Amino acid sequence: MQSQLSHPGGSQLHENKQVFSEEKVIGDIATVANMIMYISYIGEILQNLNGQPTSFIQPFCAAINAALWVAYGWVKPKRDWILIVADVPGVIFGLIAAITAVI
């Protein structure tokens, strides 16, 4: 019976479910943290709009980086929605912060 419950790597099936669950929890937490990081550009956007411009280079580079991760998540054989959702705010808020810094 034991051999029926394990895969070639030796771990039991119930352990694989636990690993998947831990992976999902960590992925969800990382997604939320990433989104919060990008949404924090709202402060810089407001400063820019209030006549106190900030540097455009960091949010611009962050937007490019986020766009590349979104593209990567999109072109994978099985779309990586966690990656896409986590980085879309980076594209949006990074570009807005960069644009408002130079106008």
Coordinates of C-alpha atoms in Angstrom, one line a residue:
M1 CA 0.0 0.0 0.0
Q2 CA 2.8 2.4 0.9
S3 CA 4.4 2.1 -2.6
Q4 CA 1.0 3.0 -4.2
L5 CA 1.0 6.3 -2.2
S6 CA 4.4 7.5 -3.2
H7 CA 5.9 8.8 -6.4
P8 CA 9.4 8.1 -7.8
G9 CA 10.9 10.9 -5.7
G10 CA 9.8 9.1 -2.6
S11 CA 7.4 11.7 -1.2
Q12 CA 3.9 10.7 -0.3
L13 CA 0.9 12.1 -2.1
H14 CA -0.4 13.9 0.9
E15 CA 2.9 15.7 1.3
N16 CA 2.7 16.9 -2.3
K17 CA -0.7 18.5 -1.6
Q18 CA 0.8 20.2 1.4
V19 CA 3.7 21.5 -0.7
F20 CA 1.3 22.8 -3.3
S21 CA -0.7 24.5 -0.6
E22 CA 2.4 26.2 0.8
E23 CA 3.5 27.2 -2.7
K24 CA 0.1 28.8 -3.3
V25 CA 0.1 30.6 0.1
I26 CA 3.6 32.0 -0.5
G27 CA 2.7 33.0 -4.1
D28 CA -0.5 34.8 -2.9
I29 CA 1.5 36.7 -0.2
A30 CA 4.2 37.6 -2.7
T31 CA 1.5 38.8 -5.1
V32 CA -0.1 41.1 -2.5
A33 CA 3.3 42.4 -1.4
N34 CA 4.3 43.1 -5.0
M35 CA 1.1 45.0 -5.7
I36 CA 1.5 47.1 -2.5
M37 CA 5.0 47.9 -3.6
Y38 CA 3.8 49.2 -6.9
I39 CA 0.7 51.0 -5.6
S40 CA 3.0 52.9 -3.2
Y41 CA 4.0 55.0 -6.3
I42 CA 0.8 56.9 -5.6
G43 CA 2.8 59.1 -3.2
E44 CA 5.3 60.0 -5.8
I45 CA 2.6 60.6 -8.4
L46 CA 0.9 63.1 -6.0
Q47 CA 4.2 64.8 -5.3
N48 CA 4.8 65.1 -9.0
L49 CA 1.4 66.6 -9.6
N50 CA 1.8 69.0 -6.7
G51 CA 4.9 70.6 -8.2
Q52 CA 7.6 68.6 -6.3
P53 CA 8.9 66.3 -9.1
T54 CA 10.7 63.1 -8.1
S55 CA 13.1 61.1 -10.2
F56 CA 11.6 59.4 -13.2
I57 CA 14.2 56.8 -13.7
Q58 CA 13.4 54.3 -10.9
P59 CA 9.6 54.1 -11.6
F60 CA 10.3 54.0 -15.4
C61 CA 12.7 51.1 -14.9
A62 CA 10.2 49.4 -12.6
A63 CA 7.5 49.7 -15.3
I64 CA 9.8 48.1 -17.9
N65 CA 10.7 45.3 -15.5
A66 CA 7.0 44.7 -14.6
A67 CA 6.0 44.8 -18.3
L68 CA 8.6 42.1 -19.0
W69 CA 7.3 39.9 -16.2
V70 CA 3.8 40.4 -17.4
A71 CA 4.9 39.4 -20.9
Y72 CA 6.7 36.4 -19.6
G73 CA 3.7 35.2 -17.6
W74 CA 1.5 35.7 -20.6
V75 CA 3.7 33.7 -23.1
K76 CA 4.3 30.7 -20.8
P77 CA 2.6 27.6 -22.1
K78 CA 0.3 27.7 -19.1
R79 CA -0.3 31.4 -18.4
D80 CA 1.0 32.4 -15.0
W81 CA -1.8 34.6 -13.7
I82 CA -0.2 35.1 -10.3
L83 CA 2.8 36.7 -12.0
I84 CA 0.6 38.7 -14.4
V85 CA -1.7 40.1 -11.7
A86 CA 1.2 40.9 -9.4
D87 CA 3.0 43.0 -12.1
V88 CA 0.2 44.8 -13.9
P89 CA 0.1 47.5 -11.2
G90 CA 3.8 48.0 -11.7
V91 CA 3.3 48.8 -15.4
I92 CA 0.4 51.2 -14.7
F93 CA 1.7 53.0 -11.6
G94 CA 5.4 52.9 -12.7
L95 CA 4.5 54.6 -16.0
I96 CA 2.2 57.2 -14.4
A97 CA 4.9 58.0 -11.8
A98 CA 7.6 58.3 -14.5
I99 CA 5.4 60.5 -16.8
T100 CA 4.2 62.8 -14.1
A101 CA 7.8 63.3 -13.0
V102 CA 8.8 64.8 -16.4
I103 CA 5.7 66.8 -17.2

